[in-house]
N, CA and C atoms as an extended XYZ file, in Angstrom:
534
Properties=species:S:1:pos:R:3:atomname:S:1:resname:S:1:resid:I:1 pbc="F F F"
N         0.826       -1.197        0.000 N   UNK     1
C         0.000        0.000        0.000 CA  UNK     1
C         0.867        1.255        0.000 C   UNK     1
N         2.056        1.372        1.070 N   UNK     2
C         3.062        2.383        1.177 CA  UNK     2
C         3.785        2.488       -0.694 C   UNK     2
N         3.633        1.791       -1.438 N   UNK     3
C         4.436        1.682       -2.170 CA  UNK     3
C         3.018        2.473       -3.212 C   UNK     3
N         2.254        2.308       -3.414 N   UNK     4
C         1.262        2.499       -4.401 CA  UNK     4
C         1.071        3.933       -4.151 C   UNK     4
N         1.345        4.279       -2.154 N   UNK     5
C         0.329        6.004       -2.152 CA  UNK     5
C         1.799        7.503       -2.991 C   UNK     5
N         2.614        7.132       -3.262 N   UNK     6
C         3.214        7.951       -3.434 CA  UNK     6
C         2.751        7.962       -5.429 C   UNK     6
N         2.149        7.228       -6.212 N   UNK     7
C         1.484        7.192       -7.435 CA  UNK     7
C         0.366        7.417       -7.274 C   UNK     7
N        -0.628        7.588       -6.786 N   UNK     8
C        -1.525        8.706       -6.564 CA  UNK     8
C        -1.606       10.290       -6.690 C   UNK     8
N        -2.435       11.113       -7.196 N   UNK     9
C        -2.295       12.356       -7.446 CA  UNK     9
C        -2.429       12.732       -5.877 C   UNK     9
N        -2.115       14.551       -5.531 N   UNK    10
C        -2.305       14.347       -4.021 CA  UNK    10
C        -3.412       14.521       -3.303 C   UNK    10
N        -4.607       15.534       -4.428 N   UNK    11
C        -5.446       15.702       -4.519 CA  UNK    11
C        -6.683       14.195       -3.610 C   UNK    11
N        -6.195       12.838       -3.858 N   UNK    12
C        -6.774       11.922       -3.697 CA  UNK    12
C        -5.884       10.985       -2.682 C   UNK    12
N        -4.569       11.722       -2.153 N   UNK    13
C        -4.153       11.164       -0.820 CA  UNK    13
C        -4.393       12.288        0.342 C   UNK    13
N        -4.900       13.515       -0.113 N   UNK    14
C        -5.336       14.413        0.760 CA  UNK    14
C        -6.783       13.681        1.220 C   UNK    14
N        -7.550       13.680        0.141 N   UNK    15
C        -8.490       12.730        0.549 CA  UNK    15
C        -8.934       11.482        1.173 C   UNK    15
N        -7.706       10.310        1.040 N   UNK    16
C        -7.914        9.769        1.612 CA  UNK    16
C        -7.304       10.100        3.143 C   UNK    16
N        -6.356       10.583        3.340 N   UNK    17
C        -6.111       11.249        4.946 CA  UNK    17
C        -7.501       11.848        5.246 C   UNK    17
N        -8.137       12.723        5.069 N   UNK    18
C        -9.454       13.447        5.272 CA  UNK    18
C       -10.229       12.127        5.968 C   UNK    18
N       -10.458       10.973        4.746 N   UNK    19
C       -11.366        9.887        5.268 CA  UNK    19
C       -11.138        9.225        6.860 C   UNK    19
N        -9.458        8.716        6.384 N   UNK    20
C        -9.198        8.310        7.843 CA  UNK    20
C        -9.016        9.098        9.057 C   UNK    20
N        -8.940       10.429        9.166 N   UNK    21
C        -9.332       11.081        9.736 CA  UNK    21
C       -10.225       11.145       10.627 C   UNK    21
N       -11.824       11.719        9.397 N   UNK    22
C       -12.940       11.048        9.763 CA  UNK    22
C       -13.130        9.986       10.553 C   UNK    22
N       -12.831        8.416       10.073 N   UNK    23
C       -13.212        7.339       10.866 CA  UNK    23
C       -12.789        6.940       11.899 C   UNK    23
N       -11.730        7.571       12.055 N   UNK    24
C       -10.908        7.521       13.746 CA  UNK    24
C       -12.169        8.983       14.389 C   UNK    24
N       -12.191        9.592       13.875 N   UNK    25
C       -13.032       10.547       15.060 CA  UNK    25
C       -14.442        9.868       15.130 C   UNK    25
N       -14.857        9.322       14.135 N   UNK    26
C       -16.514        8.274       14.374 CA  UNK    26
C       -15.915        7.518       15.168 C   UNK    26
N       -15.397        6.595       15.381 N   UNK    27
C       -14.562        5.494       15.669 CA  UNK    27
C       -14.393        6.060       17.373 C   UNK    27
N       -13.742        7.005       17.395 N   UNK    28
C       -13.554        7.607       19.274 CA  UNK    28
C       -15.173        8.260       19.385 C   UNK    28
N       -16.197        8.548       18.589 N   UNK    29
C       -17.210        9.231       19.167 CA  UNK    29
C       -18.376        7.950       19.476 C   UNK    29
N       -17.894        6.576       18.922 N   UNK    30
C       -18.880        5.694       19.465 CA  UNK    30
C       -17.906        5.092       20.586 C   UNK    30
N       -16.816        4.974       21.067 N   UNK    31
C       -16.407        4.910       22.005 CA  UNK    31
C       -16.934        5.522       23.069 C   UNK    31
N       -17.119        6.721       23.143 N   UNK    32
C       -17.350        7.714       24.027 CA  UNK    32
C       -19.192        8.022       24.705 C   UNK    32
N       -19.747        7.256       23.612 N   UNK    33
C       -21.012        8.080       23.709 CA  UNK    33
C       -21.894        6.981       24.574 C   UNK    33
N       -21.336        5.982       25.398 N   UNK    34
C       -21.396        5.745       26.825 CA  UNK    34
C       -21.902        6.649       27.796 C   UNK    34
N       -21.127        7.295       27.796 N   UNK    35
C       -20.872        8.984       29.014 CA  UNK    35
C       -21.721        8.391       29.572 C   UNK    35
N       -22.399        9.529       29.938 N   UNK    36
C       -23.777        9.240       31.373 CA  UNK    36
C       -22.770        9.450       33.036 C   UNK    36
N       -23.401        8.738       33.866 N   UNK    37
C       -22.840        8.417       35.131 CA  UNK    37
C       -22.247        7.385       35.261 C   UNK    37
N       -21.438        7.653       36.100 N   UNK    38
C       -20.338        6.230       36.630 CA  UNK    38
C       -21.274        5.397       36.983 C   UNK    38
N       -20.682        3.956       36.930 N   UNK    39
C       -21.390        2.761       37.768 CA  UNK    39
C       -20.789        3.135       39.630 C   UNK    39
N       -21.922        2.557       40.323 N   UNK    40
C       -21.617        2.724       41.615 CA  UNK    40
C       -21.274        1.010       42.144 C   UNK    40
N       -20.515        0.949       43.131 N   UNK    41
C       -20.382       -0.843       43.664 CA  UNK    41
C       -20.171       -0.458       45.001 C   UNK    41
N       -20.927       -2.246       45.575 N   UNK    42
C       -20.394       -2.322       46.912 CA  UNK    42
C       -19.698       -3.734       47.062 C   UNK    42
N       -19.084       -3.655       47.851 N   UNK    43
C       -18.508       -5.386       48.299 CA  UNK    43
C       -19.817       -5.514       49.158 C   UNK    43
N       -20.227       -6.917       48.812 N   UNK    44
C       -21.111       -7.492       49.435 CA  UNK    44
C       -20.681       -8.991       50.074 C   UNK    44
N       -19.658       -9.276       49.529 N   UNK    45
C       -19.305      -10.674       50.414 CA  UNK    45
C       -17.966      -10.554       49.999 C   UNK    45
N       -16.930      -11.640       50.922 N   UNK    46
C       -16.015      -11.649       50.550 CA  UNK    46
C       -15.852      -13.421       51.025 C   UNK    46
N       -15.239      -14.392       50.187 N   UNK    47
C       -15.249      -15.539       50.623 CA  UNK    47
C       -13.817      -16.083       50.362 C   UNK    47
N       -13.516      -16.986       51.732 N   UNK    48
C       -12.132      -17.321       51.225 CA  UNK    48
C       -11.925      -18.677       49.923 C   UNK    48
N       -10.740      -18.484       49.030 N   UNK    49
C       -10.872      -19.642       47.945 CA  UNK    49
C        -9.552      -20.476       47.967 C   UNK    49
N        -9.364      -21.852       47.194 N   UNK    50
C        -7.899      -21.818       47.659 CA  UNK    50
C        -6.861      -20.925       46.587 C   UNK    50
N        -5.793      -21.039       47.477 N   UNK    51
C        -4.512      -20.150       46.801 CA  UNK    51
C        -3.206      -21.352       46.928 C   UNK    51
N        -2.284      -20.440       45.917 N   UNK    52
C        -0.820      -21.768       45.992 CA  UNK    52
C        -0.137      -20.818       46.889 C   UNK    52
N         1.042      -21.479       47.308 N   UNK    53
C         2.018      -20.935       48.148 CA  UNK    53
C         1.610      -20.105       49.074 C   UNK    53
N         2.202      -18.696       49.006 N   UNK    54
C         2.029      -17.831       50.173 CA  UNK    54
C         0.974      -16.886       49.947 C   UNK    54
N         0.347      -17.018       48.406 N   UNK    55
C        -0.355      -16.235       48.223 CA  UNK    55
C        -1.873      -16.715       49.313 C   UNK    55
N        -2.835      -15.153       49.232 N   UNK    56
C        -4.281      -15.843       49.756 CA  UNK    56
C        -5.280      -15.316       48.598 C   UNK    56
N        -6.129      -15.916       48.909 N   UNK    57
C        -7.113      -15.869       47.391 CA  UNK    57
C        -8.936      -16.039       47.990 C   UNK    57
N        -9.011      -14.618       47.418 N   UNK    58
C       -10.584      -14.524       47.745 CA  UNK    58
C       -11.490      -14.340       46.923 C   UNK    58
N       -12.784      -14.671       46.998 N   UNK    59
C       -13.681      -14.528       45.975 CA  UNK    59
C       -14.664      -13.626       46.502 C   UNK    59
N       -14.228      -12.326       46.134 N   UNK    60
C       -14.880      -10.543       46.213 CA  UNK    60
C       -16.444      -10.278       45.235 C   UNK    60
N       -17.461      -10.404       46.229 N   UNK    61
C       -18.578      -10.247       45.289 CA  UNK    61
C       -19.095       -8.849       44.931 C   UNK    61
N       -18.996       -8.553       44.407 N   UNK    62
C       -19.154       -6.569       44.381 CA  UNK    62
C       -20.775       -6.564       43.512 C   UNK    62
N       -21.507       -5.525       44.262 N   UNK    63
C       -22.966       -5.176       43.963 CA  UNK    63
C       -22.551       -4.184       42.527 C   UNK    63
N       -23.028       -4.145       41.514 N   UNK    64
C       -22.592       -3.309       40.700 CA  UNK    64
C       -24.116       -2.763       39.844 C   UNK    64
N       -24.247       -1.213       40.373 N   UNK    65
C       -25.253       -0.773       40.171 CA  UNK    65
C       -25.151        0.281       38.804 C   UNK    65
N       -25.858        0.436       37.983 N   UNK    66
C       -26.029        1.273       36.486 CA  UNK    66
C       -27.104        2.404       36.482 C   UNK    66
N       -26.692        3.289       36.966 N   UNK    67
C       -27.634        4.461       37.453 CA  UNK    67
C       -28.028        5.245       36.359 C   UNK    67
N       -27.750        4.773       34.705 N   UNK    68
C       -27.895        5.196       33.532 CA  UNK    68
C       -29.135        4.843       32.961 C   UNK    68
N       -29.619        5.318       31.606 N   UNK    69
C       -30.729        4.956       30.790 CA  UNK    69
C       -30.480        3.861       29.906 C   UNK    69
N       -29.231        3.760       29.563 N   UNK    70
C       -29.282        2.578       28.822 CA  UNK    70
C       -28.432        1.485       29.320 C   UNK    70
N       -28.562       -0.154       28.947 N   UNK    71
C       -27.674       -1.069       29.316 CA  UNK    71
C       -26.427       -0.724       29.391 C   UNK    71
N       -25.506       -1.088       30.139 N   UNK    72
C       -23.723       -1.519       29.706 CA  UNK    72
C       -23.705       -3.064       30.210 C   UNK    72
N       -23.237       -3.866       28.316 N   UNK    73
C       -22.484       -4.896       28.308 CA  UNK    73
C       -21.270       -4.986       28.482 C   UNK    73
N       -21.099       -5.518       29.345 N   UNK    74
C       -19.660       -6.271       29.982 CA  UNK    74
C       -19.089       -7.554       29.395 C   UNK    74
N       -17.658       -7.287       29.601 N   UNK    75
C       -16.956       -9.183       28.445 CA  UNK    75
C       -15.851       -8.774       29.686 C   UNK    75
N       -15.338       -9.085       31.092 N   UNK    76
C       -14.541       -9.460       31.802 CA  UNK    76
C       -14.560       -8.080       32.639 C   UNK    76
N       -14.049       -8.602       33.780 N   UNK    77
C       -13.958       -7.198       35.110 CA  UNK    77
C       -12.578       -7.468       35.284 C   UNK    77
N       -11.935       -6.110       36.135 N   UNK    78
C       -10.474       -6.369       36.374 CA  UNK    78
C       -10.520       -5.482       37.939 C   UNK    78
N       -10.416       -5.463       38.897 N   UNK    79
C       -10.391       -4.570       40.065 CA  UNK    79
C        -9.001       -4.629       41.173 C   UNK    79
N        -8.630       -3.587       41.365 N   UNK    80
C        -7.486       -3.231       42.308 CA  UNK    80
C        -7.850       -2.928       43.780 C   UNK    80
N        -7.157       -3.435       44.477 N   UNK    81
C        -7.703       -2.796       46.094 CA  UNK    81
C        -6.013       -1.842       46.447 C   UNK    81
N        -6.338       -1.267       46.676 N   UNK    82
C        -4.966        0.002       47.907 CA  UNK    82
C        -5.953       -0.472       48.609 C   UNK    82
N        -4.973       -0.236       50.354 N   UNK    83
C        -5.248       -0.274       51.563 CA  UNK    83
C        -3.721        0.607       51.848 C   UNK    83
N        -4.225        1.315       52.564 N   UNK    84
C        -3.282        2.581       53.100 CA  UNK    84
C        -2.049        3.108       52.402 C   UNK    84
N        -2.785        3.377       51.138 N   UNK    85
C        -2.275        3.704       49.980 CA  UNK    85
C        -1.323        3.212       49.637 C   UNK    85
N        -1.243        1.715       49.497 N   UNK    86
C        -0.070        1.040       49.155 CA  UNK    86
C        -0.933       -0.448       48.107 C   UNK    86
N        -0.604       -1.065       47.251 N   UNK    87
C        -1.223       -1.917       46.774 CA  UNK    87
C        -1.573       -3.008       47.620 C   UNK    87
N        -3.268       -3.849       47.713 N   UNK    88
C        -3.066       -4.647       48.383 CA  UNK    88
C        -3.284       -6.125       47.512 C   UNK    88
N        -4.451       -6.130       46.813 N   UNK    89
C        -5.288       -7.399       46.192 CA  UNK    89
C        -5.486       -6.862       44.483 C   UNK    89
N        -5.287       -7.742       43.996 N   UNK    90
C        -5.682       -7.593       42.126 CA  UNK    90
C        -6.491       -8.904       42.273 C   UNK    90
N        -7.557       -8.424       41.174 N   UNK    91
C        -8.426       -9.867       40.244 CA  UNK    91
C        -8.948       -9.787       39.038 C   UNK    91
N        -8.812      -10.249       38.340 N   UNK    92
C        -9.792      -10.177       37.084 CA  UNK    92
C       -10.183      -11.496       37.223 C   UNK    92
N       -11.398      -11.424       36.041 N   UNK    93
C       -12.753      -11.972       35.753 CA  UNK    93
C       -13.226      -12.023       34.543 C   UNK    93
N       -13.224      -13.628       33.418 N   UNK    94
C       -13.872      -13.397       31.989 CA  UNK    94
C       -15.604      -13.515       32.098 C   UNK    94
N       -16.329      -12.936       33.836 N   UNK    95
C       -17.526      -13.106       33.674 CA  UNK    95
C       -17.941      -11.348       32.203 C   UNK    95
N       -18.842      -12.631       31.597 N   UNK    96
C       -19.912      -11.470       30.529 CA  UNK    96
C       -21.418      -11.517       31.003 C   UNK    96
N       -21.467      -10.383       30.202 N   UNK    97
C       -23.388      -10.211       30.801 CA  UNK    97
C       -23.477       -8.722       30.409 C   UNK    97
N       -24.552       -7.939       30.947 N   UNK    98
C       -25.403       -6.831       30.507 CA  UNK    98
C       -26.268       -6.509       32.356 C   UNK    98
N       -25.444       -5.613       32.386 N   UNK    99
C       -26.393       -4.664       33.887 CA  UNK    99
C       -27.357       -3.333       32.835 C   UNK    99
N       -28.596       -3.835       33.591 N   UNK   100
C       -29.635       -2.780       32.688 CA  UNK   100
C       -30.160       -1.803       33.257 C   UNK   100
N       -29.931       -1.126       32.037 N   UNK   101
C       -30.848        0.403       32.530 CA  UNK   101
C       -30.916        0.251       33.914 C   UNK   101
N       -31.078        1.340       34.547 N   UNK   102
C       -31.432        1.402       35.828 CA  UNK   102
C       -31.175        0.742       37.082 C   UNK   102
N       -30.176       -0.406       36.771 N   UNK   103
C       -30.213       -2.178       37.288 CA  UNK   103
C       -29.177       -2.180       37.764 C   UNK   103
N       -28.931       -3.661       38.023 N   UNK   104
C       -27.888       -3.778       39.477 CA  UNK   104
C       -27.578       -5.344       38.879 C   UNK   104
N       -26.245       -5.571       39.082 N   UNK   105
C       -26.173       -7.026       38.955 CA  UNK   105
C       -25.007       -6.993       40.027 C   UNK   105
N       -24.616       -8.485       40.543 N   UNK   106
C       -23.760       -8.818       41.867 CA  UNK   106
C       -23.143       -9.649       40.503 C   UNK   106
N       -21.811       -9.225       40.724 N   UNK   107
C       -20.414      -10.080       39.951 CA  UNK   107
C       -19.348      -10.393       41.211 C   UNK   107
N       -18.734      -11.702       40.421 N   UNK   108
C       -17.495      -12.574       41.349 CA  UNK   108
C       -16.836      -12.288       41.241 C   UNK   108
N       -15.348      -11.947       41.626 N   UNK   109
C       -13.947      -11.276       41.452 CA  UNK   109
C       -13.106      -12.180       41.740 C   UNK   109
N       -12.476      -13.541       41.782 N   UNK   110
C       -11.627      -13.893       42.376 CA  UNK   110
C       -10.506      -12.941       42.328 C   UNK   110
N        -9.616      -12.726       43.675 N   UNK   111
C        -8.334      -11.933       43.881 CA  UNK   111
C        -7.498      -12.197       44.475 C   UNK   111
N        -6.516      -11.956       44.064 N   UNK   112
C        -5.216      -12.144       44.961 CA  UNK   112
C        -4.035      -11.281       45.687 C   UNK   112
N        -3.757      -11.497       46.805 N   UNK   113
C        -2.902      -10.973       48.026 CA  UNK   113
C        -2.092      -11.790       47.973 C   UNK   113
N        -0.700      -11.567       47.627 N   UNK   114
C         0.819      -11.534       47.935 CA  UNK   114
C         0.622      -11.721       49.826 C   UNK   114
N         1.498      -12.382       49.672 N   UNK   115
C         2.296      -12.758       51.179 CA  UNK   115
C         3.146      -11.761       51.537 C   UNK   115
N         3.660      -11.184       50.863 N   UNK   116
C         4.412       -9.369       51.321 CA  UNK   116
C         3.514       -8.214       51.292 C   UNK   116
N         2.477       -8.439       50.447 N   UNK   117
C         1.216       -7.024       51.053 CA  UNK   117
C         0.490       -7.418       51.857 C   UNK   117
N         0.254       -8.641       52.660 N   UNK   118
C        -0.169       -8.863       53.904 CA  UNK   118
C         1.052       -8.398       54.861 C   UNK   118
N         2.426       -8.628       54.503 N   UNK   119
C         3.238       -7.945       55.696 CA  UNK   119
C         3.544       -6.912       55.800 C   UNK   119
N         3.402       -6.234       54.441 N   UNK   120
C         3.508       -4.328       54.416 CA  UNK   120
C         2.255       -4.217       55.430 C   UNK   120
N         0.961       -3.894       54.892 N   UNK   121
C         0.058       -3.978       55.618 CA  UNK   121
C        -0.047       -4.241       57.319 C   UNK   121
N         0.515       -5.318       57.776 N   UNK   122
C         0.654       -5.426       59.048 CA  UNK   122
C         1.749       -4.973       59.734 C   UNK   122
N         2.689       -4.443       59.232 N   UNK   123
C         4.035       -3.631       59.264 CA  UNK   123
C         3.161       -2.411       59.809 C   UNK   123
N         2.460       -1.860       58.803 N   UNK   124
C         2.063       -0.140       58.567 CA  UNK   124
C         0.783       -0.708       59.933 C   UNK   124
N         0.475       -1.306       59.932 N   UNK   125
C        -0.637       -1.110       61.047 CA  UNK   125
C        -0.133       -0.980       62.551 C   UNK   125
N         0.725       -2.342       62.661 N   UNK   126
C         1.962       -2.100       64.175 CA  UNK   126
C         2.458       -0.871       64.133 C   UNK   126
N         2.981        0.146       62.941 N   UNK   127
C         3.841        0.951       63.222 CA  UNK   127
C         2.696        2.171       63.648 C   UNK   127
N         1.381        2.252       62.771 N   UNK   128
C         1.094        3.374       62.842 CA  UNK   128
C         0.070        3.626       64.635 C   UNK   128
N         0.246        1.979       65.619 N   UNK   129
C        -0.392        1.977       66.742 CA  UNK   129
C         0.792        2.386       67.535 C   UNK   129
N         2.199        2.119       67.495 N   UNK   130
C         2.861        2.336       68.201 CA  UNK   130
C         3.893        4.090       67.802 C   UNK   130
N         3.336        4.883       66.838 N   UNK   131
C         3.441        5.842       66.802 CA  UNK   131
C         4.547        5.776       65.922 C   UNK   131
N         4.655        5.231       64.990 N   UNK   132
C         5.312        5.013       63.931 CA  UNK   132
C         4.916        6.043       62.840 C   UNK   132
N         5.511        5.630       61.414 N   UNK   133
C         4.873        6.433       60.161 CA  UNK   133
C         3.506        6.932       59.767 C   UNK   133
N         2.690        5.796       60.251 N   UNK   134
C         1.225        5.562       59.650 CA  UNK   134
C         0.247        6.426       59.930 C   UNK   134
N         0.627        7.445       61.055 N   UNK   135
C        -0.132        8.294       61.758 CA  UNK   135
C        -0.518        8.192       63.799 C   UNK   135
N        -0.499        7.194       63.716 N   UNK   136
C        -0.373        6.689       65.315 CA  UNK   136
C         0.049        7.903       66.015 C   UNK   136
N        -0.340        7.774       67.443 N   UNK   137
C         0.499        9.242       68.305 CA  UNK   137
C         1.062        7.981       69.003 C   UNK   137
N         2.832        9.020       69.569 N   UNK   138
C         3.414        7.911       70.477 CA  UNK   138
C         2.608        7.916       71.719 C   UNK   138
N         3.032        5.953       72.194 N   UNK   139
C         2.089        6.042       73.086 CA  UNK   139
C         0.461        5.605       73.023 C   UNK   139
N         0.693        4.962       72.016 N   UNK   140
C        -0.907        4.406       72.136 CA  UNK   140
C        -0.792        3.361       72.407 C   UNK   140
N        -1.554        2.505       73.480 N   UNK   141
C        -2.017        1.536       74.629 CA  UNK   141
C        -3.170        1.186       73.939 C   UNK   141
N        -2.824       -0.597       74.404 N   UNK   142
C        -4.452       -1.070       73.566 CA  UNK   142
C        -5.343       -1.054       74.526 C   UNK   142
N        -6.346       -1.081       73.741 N   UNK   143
C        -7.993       -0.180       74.203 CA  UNK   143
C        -8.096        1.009       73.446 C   UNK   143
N        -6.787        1.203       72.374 N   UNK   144
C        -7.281        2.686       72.028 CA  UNK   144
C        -7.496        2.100       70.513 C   UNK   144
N        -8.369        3.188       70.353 N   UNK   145
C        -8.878        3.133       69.196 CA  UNK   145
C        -7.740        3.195       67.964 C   UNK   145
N        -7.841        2.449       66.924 N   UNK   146
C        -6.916        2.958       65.878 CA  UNK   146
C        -7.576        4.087       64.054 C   UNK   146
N        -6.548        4.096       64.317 N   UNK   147
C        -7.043        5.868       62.980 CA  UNK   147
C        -7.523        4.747       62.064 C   UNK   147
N        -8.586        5.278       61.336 N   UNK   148
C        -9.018        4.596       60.122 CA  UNK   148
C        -8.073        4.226       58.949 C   UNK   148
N        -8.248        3.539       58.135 N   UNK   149
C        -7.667        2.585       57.075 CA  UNK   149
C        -8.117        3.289       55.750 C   UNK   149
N        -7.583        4.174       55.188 N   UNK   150
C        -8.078        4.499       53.865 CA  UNK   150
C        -8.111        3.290       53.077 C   UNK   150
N        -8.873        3.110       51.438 N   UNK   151
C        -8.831        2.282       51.190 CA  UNK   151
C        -8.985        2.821       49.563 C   UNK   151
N        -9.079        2.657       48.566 N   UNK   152
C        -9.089        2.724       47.256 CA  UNK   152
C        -9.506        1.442       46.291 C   UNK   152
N       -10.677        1.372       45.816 N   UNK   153
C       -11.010        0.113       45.196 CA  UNK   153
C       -11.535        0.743       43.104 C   UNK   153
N       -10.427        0.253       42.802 N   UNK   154
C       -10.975        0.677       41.101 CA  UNK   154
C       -10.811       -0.404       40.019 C   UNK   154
N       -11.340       -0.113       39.433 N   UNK   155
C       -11.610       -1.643       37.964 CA  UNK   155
C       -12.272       -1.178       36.785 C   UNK   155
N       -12.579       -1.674       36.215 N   UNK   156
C       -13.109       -1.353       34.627 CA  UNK   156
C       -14.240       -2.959       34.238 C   UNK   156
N       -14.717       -2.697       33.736 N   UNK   157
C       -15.228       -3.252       33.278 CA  UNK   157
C       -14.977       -3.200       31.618 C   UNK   157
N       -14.952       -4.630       31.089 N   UNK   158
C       -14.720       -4.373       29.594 CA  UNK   158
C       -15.737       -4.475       29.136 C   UNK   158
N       -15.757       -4.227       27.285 N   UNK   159
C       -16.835       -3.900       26.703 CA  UNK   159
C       -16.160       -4.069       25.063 C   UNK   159
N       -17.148       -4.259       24.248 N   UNK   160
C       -16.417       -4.142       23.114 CA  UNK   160
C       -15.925       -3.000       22.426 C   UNK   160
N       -16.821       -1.501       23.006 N   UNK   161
C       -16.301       -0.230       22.479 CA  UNK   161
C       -15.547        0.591       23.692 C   UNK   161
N       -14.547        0.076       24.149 N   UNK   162
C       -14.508        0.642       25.245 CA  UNK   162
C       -14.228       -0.077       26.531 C   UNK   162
N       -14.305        0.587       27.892 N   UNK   163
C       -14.256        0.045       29.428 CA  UNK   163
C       -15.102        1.118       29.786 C   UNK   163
N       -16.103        0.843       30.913 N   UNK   164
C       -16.708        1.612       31.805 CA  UNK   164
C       -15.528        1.245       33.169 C   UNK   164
N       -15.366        2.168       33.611 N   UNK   165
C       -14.483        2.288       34.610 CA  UNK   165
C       -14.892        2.711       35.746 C   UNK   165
N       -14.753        2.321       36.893 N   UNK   166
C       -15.254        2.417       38.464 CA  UNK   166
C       -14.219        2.811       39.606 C   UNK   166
N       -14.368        3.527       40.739 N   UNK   167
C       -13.718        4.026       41.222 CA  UNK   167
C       -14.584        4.143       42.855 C   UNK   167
N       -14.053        3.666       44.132 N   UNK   168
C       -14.695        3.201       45.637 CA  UNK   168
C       -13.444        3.964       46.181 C   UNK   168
N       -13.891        4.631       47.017 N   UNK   169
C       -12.415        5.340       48.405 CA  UNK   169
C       -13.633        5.134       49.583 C   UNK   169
N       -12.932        5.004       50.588 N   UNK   170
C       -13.206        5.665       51.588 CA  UNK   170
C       -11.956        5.396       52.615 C   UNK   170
N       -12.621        4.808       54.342 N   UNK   171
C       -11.966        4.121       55.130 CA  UNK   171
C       -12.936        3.011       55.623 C   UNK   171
N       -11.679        1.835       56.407 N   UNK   172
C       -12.142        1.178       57.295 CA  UNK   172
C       -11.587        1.412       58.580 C   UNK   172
N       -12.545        0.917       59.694 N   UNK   173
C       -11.967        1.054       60.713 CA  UNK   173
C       -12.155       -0.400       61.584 C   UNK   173
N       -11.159       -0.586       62.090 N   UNK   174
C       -10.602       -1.664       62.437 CA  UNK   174
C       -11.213       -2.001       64.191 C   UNK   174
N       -11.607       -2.804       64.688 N   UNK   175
C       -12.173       -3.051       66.243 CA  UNK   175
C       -10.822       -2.127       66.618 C   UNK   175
N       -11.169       -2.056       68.432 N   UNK   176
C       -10.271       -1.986       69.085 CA  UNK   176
C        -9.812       -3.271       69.869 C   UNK   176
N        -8.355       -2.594       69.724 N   UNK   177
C        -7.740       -4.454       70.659 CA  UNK   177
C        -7.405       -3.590       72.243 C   UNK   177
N        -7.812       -5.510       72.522 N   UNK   178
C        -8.500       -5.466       74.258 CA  UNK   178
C        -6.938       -6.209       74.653 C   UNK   178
C-alpha cells in the first residue's frame, strides 16, 4: 500500500487522509457516547478460595449498580484494592453479561494478596499503633482506638467499544484491641 500512495495524485491522498481522519473521530465518538454516570459498587461478600504458596485468594462479590438509561455490556472485570495507599489485592474476571438500565447485577472477582502485602500492611498497622509512620500518636495503649484505614477500590469493566471504569475510596476502621 506504502508503495502504491506515493502514485496517486495528491489531490486523492489528501483525501484519503481526510477519510481516515474522519473514521478515527466516528470510531472515538462511538467509544465515548457511553458517558452518562459512573457505575456505583459495593462489596457485598467476601469468601475465602484456595490459593498456591504464600499467596491468599478470595472470591470478592461486588454489587454493581447502572444508574444510567441505557444497558452496559460487559466481556470481563479487572479490580485493584490500595489499603493505606499502598497496593493490596488484584483480580480479574472473563464473567460477561449486561447490567440494565437502571439495574444492578452482583459479579465474582476472584483476587489475589501476595504474602508481602499482607506484611507491608501489618508492618504499617503495628507501626502506625505504636506511633510510627502511619499516623499513630506515640504512646498508644491497647484499648485505644486505631485511625481509620483508607482504602481505594478501582476496575473497569470491559466492553467491546470501550471500558466503563469504576472508582470506591473511603476508610475502614478496624475493632479496638482489648
Amino acid at each position: 500500500m506504502s508503495a502504491i500512495l506515493p502514485l496517486l495524485p495528491s489531490s486523492f491522498r489528501t483525501g484519503l487522509a481526510l477519510l481516515l481522519a474522519a473514521s478515527t473521530l466516528a470510531l472515538a465518538g462511538c467509544a465515548g457516547m457511553r458517558g452518562g454516570d459512573p457505575v456505583r459498587l459495593n462489596v457485598v461478600g467476601i469468601e475465602p478460595i484456595d490459593g498456591e504458596g504464600l499467596e491468599m485468594r478470595m472470591a470478592v462479590r461486588l454489587r454493581v449498580q447502572n444508574p444510567n438509561d441505557t444497558s452496559i455490556d460487559y466481556d470481563g472485570i479487572s479490580v485493584e484494592l490500595d489499603l493505606n495507599n499502598r497496593p493490596f489485592a488484584t483480580g480479574v474476571s472473563p464473567a460477561r453479561g449486561s447490567i440494565p438500565r437502571f439495574g444492578e447485577t452482583v459479579l465474582n472477582v476472584p483476587v489475589s494478596v501476595s504474602a508481602f502485602s499482607v506484611m507491608r500492611q501489618a508492618w504499617g498497622i503495628v507501626g502506625g499503633m505504636s506511633g510510627g509512620s502511619l499516623g499513630g500518636s506515640p504512646g498508644t495503649s491497647a484499648g485505644a482506638a486505631m485511625e481509620p484505614i483508607p482504602y481505594v477500590l478501582r476496575g473497569k469493566l470491559g466492553g467491546s467499544f470501550g471500558s466503563t471504569r469504576f472508582l470506591d475510596r473511603g476508610t475502614l476502621s478496624l475493632p479496638e484491641l482489648r
